[in-house]
């Protein structure tokens, strides 16, 4: 398998970014849910430091992933894929990319509005995006939380569709995103 995409399968870079980001997002979700339910404590601050640091990493990776996707051909869908599935797949992918950009940004606004210093992975300090404001913080917490539930629903659709193609339709949709998968 090469690094670049072909007309029939995703290349190594696209696969690596996909699976790394999946692992990070499936780490972010429980960190966010657990942290939101914790009483204010040093442990809660630590959970959210990890949540925010990983979120910023996802934002960085999604920018790279979008650039890579624009630079490489996208593998063709199986020829017998119905039009409504093509439209659904495109819509879900577009929404997933949008959420992977917007969620870290809204999290950054929340952090800024709370006037909390943020040093991703303890490496450097990020500037605040907005002035301290409880109203802004509350609004963006609602937006961020709503987007998290939408993200979880879209991920369920995305995973369900991949499994449907693999087990019901028995085509290569899932295998072409797996290292060493068929053409």
mmCIF file of C-alpha atoms in Angstrom:
data_model
loop_
_atom_site.group_PDB
_atom_site.id
_atom_site.type_symbol
_atom_site.label_atom_id
_atom_site.label_comp_id
_atom_site.label_asym_id
_atom_site.label_seq_id
_atom_site.Cartn_x
_atom_site.Cartn_y
_atom_site.Cartn_z
ATOM 1 C CA UNK A 1 0.000 0.000 0.000
ATOM 2 C CA UNK A 2 1.247 3.450 -0.884
ATOM 3 C CA UNK A 3 1.033 6.668 1.058
ATOM 4 C CA UNK A 4 -1.322 8.331 -1.417
ATOM 5 C CA UNK A 5 -4.927 7.468 -2.166
ATOM 6 C CA UNK A 6 -5.777 5.626 -5.344
ATOM 7 C CA UNK A 7 -9.057 5.458 -7.219
ATOM 8 C CA UNK A 8 -9.906 2.234 -5.356
ATOM 9 C CA UNK A 9 -8.552 2.665 -1.798
ATOM 10 C CA UNK A 10 -7.377 5.126 0.815
ATOM 11 C CA UNK A 11 -3.613 5.498 1.110
ATOM 12 C CA UNK A 12 -1.493 5.155 4.225
ATOM 13 C CA UNK A 13 -1.625 8.836 5.198
ATOM 14 C CA UNK A 14 -5.436 9.023 4.946
ATOM 15 C CA UNK A 15 -5.795 5.726 6.834
ATOM 16 C CA UNK A 16 -3.357 6.790 9.544
ATOM 17 C CA UNK A 17 -5.088 10.138 10.057
ATOM 18 C CA UNK A 18 -8.527 8.484 10.051
ATOM 19 C CA UNK A 19 -7.695 5.873 12.697
ATOM 20 C CA UNK A 20 -5.591 8.206 14.847
ATOM 21 C CA UNK A 21 -8.370 10.777 14.881
ATOM 22 C CA UNK A 22 -10.955 8.081 15.620
ATOM 23 C CA UNK A 23 -8.929 6.958 18.644
ATOM 24 C CA UNK A 24 -8.527 10.562 19.825
ATOM 25 C CA UNK A 25 -12.227 11.366 19.404
ATOM 26 C CA UNK A 26 -13.214 8.175 21.228
ATOM 27 C CA UNK A 27 -10.917 9.361 24.035
ATOM 28 C CA UNK A 28 -12.315 12.916 24.011
ATOM 29 C CA UNK A 29 -15.953 11.872 24.364
ATOM 30 C CA UNK A 30 -15.639 10.029 27.697
ATOM 31 C CA UNK A 31 -13.202 12.643 29.044
ATOM 32 C CA UNK A 32 -15.742 15.375 28.292
ATOM 33 C CA UNK A 33 -18.685 13.431 29.720
ATOM 34 C CA UNK A 34 -16.799 12.374 32.850
ATOM 35 C CA UNK A 35 -15.333 15.844 33.398
ATOM 36 C CA UNK A 36 -18.725 17.526 33.032
ATOM 37 C CA UNK A 37 -20.167 15.334 35.804
ATOM 38 C CA UNK A 38 -17.274 15.832 38.246
ATOM 39 C CA UNK A 39 -17.394 18.248 41.153
ATOM 40 C CA UNK A 40 -14.862 21.053 40.915
ATOM 41 C CA UNK A 41 -11.525 19.615 41.982
ATOM 42 C CA UNK A 42 -7.921 19.209 40.929
ATOM 43 C CA UNK A 43 -8.926 15.940 39.218
ATOM 44 C CA UNK A 44 -11.633 17.721 37.188
ATOM 45 C CA UNK A 45 -9.124 20.352 36.052
ATOM 46 C CA UNK A 46 -6.717 17.587 35.016
ATOM 47 C CA UNK A 47 -9.433 15.698 33.088
ATOM 48 C CA UNK A 48 -10.343 18.874 31.210
ATOM 49 C CA UNK A 49 -6.677 19.718 30.541
ATOM 50 C CA UNK A 50 -6.394 16.362 28.768
ATOM 51 C CA UNK A 51 -9.747 16.899 27.014
ATOM 52 C CA UNK A 52 -8.705 20.334 25.752
ATOM 53 C CA UNK A 53 -5.186 19.253 24.765
ATOM 54 C CA UNK A 54 -6.480 16.289 22.773
ATOM 55 C CA UNK A 55 -9.181 18.512 21.256
ATOM 56 C CA UNK A 56 -6.538 20.937 20.000
ATOM 57 C CA UNK A 57 -4.591 17.999 18.579
ATOM 58 C CA UNK A 58 -7.737 16.867 16.729
ATOM 59 C CA UNK A 59 -8.157 20.392 15.327
ATOM 60 C CA UNK A 60 -4.565 20.346 14.059
ATOM 61 C CA UNK A 61 -4.966 16.876 12.555
ATOM 62 C CA UNK A 62 -8.281 17.684 10.861
ATOM 63 C CA UNK A 63 -6.688 20.678 9.133
ATOM 64 C CA UNK A 64 -3.920 18.362 7.876
ATOM 65 C CA UNK A 65 -6.500 15.753 6.910
ATOM 66 C CA UNK A 66 -8.576 18.240 4.913
ATOM 67 C CA UNK A 67 -5.445 19.465 3.110
ATOM 68 C CA UNK A 68 -4.405 15.878 2.365
ATOM 69 C CA UNK A 69 -7.900 15.024 1.123
ATOM 70 C CA UNK A 70 -7.912 18.034 -1.213
ATOM 71 C CA UNK A 71 -4.501 17.035 -2.568
ATOM 72 C CA UNK A 72 -5.364 13.366 -3.191
ATOM 73 C CA UNK A 73 -8.024 11.637 -5.269
ATOM 74 C CA UNK A 74 -10.933 10.247 -3.299
ATOM 75 C CA UNK A 75 -11.531 6.545 -3.959
ATOM 76 C CA UNK A 76 -14.653 5.875 -5.975
ATOM 77 C CA UNK A 77 -17.684 4.433 -4.234
ATOM 78 C CA UNK A 78 -18.796 0.949 -5.269
ATOM 79 C CA UNK A 79 -20.617 1.310 -8.615
ATOM 80 C CA UNK A 80 -23.884 -0.126 -7.275
ATOM 81 C CA UNK A 81 -24.177 2.420 -4.443
ATOM 82 C CA UNK A 82 -27.611 4.076 -4.559
ATOM 83 C CA UNK A 83 -27.705 7.848 -5.016
ATOM 84 C CA UNK A 84 -29.337 8.426 -1.610
ATOM 85 C CA UNK A 85 -26.428 6.588 0.063
ATOM 86 C CA UNK A 86 -23.887 8.702 -1.816
ATOM 87 C CA UNK A 87 -25.707 11.854 -0.708
ATOM 88 C CA UNK A 88 -25.952 10.537 2.857
ATOM 89 C CA UNK A 89 -22.262 9.611 2.974
ATOM 90 C CA UNK A 90 -21.209 13.008 1.626
ATOM 91 C CA UNK A 91 -23.477 14.817 4.085
ATOM 92 C CA UNK A 92 -22.259 12.826 7.095
ATOM 93 C CA UNK A 93 -18.607 13.297 6.114
ATOM 94 C CA UNK A 94 -19.097 17.044 5.639
ATOM 95 C CA UNK A 95 -20.825 17.316 9.035
ATOM 96 C CA UNK A 96 -18.108 15.239 10.722
ATOM 97 C CA UNK A 97 -15.366 17.455 9.290
ATOM 98 C CA UNK A 98 -17.289 20.565 10.311
ATOM 99 C CA UNK A 99 -17.725 19.303 13.871
ATOM 100 C CA UNK A 100 -14.062 18.280 14.112
ATOM 101 C CA UNK A 101 -13.199 21.923 13.368
ATOM 102 C CA UNK A 102 -15.970 23.659 15.309
ATOM 103 C CA UNK A 103 -15.894 21.617 18.504
ATOM 104 C CA UNK A 104 -12.277 22.437 19.441
ATOM 105 C CA UNK A 105 -12.901 26.088 18.538
ATOM 106 C CA UNK A 106 -16.027 26.294 20.722
ATOM 107 C CA UNK A 107 -14.089 24.577 23.514
ATOM 108 C CA UNK A 108 -11.381 27.212 23.155
ATOM 109 C CA UNK A 109 -14.038 29.951 23.398
ATOM 110 C CA UNK A 110 -15.427 28.320 26.576
ATOM 111 C CA UNK A 111 -11.951 28.223 28.085
ATOM 112 C CA UNK A 112 -11.291 31.830 27.063
ATOM 113 C CA UNK A 113 -14.626 33.122 28.372
ATOM 114 C CA UNK A 114 -13.903 31.385 31.703
ATOM 115 C CA UNK A 115 -10.508 33.168 31.729
ATOM 116 C CA UNK A 116 -8.721 29.882 32.364
ATOM 117 C CA UNK A 117 -5.103 29.671 31.162
ATOM 118 C CA UNK A 118 -4.603 26.832 28.705
ATOM 119 C CA UNK A 119 -1.306 25.169 27.910
ATOM 120 C CA UNK A 120 -1.861 22.194 25.580
ATOM 121 C CA UNK A 121 0.081 19.237 26.954
ATOM 122 C CA UNK A 122 1.960 21.788 29.103
ATOM 123 C CA UNK A 123 3.946 22.952 26.070
ATOM 124 C CA UNK A 124 2.861 26.550 25.390
ATOM 125 C CA UNK A 125 0.115 28.968 26.387
ATOM 126 C CA UNK A 126 -2.711 29.715 23.971
ATOM 127 C CA UNK A 127 -4.153 33.224 23.793
ATOM 128 C CA UNK A 128 -7.773 33.813 24.760
ATOM 129 C CA UNK A 129 -10.188 34.161 21.845
ATOM 130 C CA UNK A 130 -12.760 36.236 23.766
ATOM 131 C CA UNK A 131 -12.935 38.373 26.898
ATOM 132 C CA UNK A 132 -14.066 36.876 30.194
ATOM 133 C CA UNK A 133 -17.859 36.481 30.089
ATOM 134 C CA UNK A 134 -20.081 34.093 31.986
ATOM 135 C CA UNK A 135 -22.832 34.614 29.389
ATOM 136 C CA UNK A 136 -20.499 33.682 26.531
ATOM 137 C CA UNK A 137 -19.166 30.733 28.511
ATOM 138 C CA UNK A 138 -22.688 29.403 29.209
ATOM 139 C CA UNK A 139 -23.793 29.867 25.588
ATOM 140 C CA UNK A 140 -20.756 28.101 24.166
ATOM 141 C CA UNK A 141 -20.991 25.280 26.721
ATOM 142 C CA UNK A 142 -24.532 24.657 25.438
ATOM 143 C CA UNK A 143 -23.375 24.805 21.806
ATOM 144 C CA UNK A 144 -20.363 22.552 22.504
ATOM 145 C CA UNK A 145 -22.473 20.015 24.407
ATOM 146 C CA UNK A 146 -25.148 19.928 21.696
ATOM 147 C CA UNK A 147 -22.509 19.426 19.028
ATOM 148 C CA UNK A 148 -21.029 16.567 21.083
ATOM 149 C CA UNK A 149 -24.359 14.710 20.991
ATOM 150 C CA UNK A 150 -24.718 15.391 17.252
ATOM 151 C CA UNK A 151 -21.153 14.115 16.753
ATOM 152 C CA UNK A 152 -21.942 10.909 18.646
ATOM 153 C CA UNK A 153 -25.035 10.363 16.478
ATOM 154 C CA UNK A 154 -23.075 10.964 13.272
ATOM 155 C CA UNK A 155 -20.332 8.605 14.426
ATOM 156 C CA UNK A 156 -22.962 5.922 15.042
ATOM 157 C CA UNK A 157 -24.277 6.485 11.487
ATOM 158 C CA UNK A 158 -20.754 6.446 10.023
ATOM 159 C CA UNK A 159 -19.767 3.242 11.822
ATOM 160 C CA UNK A 160 -23.140 1.642 11.115
ATOM 161 C CA UNK A 161 -22.829 2.422 7.403
ATOM 162 C CA UNK A 162 -19.299 0.973 7.268
ATOM 163 C CA UNK A 163 -20.494 -2.203 8.975
ATOM 164 C CA UNK A 164 -23.558 -2.363 6.691
ATOM 165 C CA UNK A 165 -21.307 -2.211 3.630
ATOM 166 C CA UNK A 166 -18.970 -4.813 5.076
ATOM 167 C CA UNK A 167 -21.432 -7.391 6.413
ATOM 168 C CA UNK A 168 -24.668 -6.833 4.438
ATOM 169 C CA UNK A 169 -23.525 -5.544 1.067
ATOM 170 C CA UNK A 170 -20.176 -7.384 1.259
ATOM 171 C CA UNK A 171 -18.236 -4.717 -0.616
ATOM 172 C CA UNK A 172 -14.810 -3.155 0.005
ATOM 173 C CA UNK A 173 -15.987 0.134 1.541
ATOM 174 C CA UNK A 174 -14.560 -0.715 4.968
ATOM 175 C CA UNK A 175 -11.609 -2.837 3.785
ATOM 176 C CA UNK A 176 -10.176 -0.021 1.692
ATOM 177 C CA UNK A 177 -9.780 2.090 4.871
ATOM 178 C CA UNK A 178 -8.045 -0.772 6.705
ATOM 179 C CA UNK A 179 -4.282 -1.274 6.450
ATOM 180 C CA UNK A 180 -3.627 -4.282 4.242
ATOM 181 C CA UNK A 181 -7.269 -4.418 3.127
ATOM 182 C CA UNK A 182 -8.233 -5.495 -0.363
ATOM 183 C CA UNK A 183 -8.050 -3.157 -3.370
#
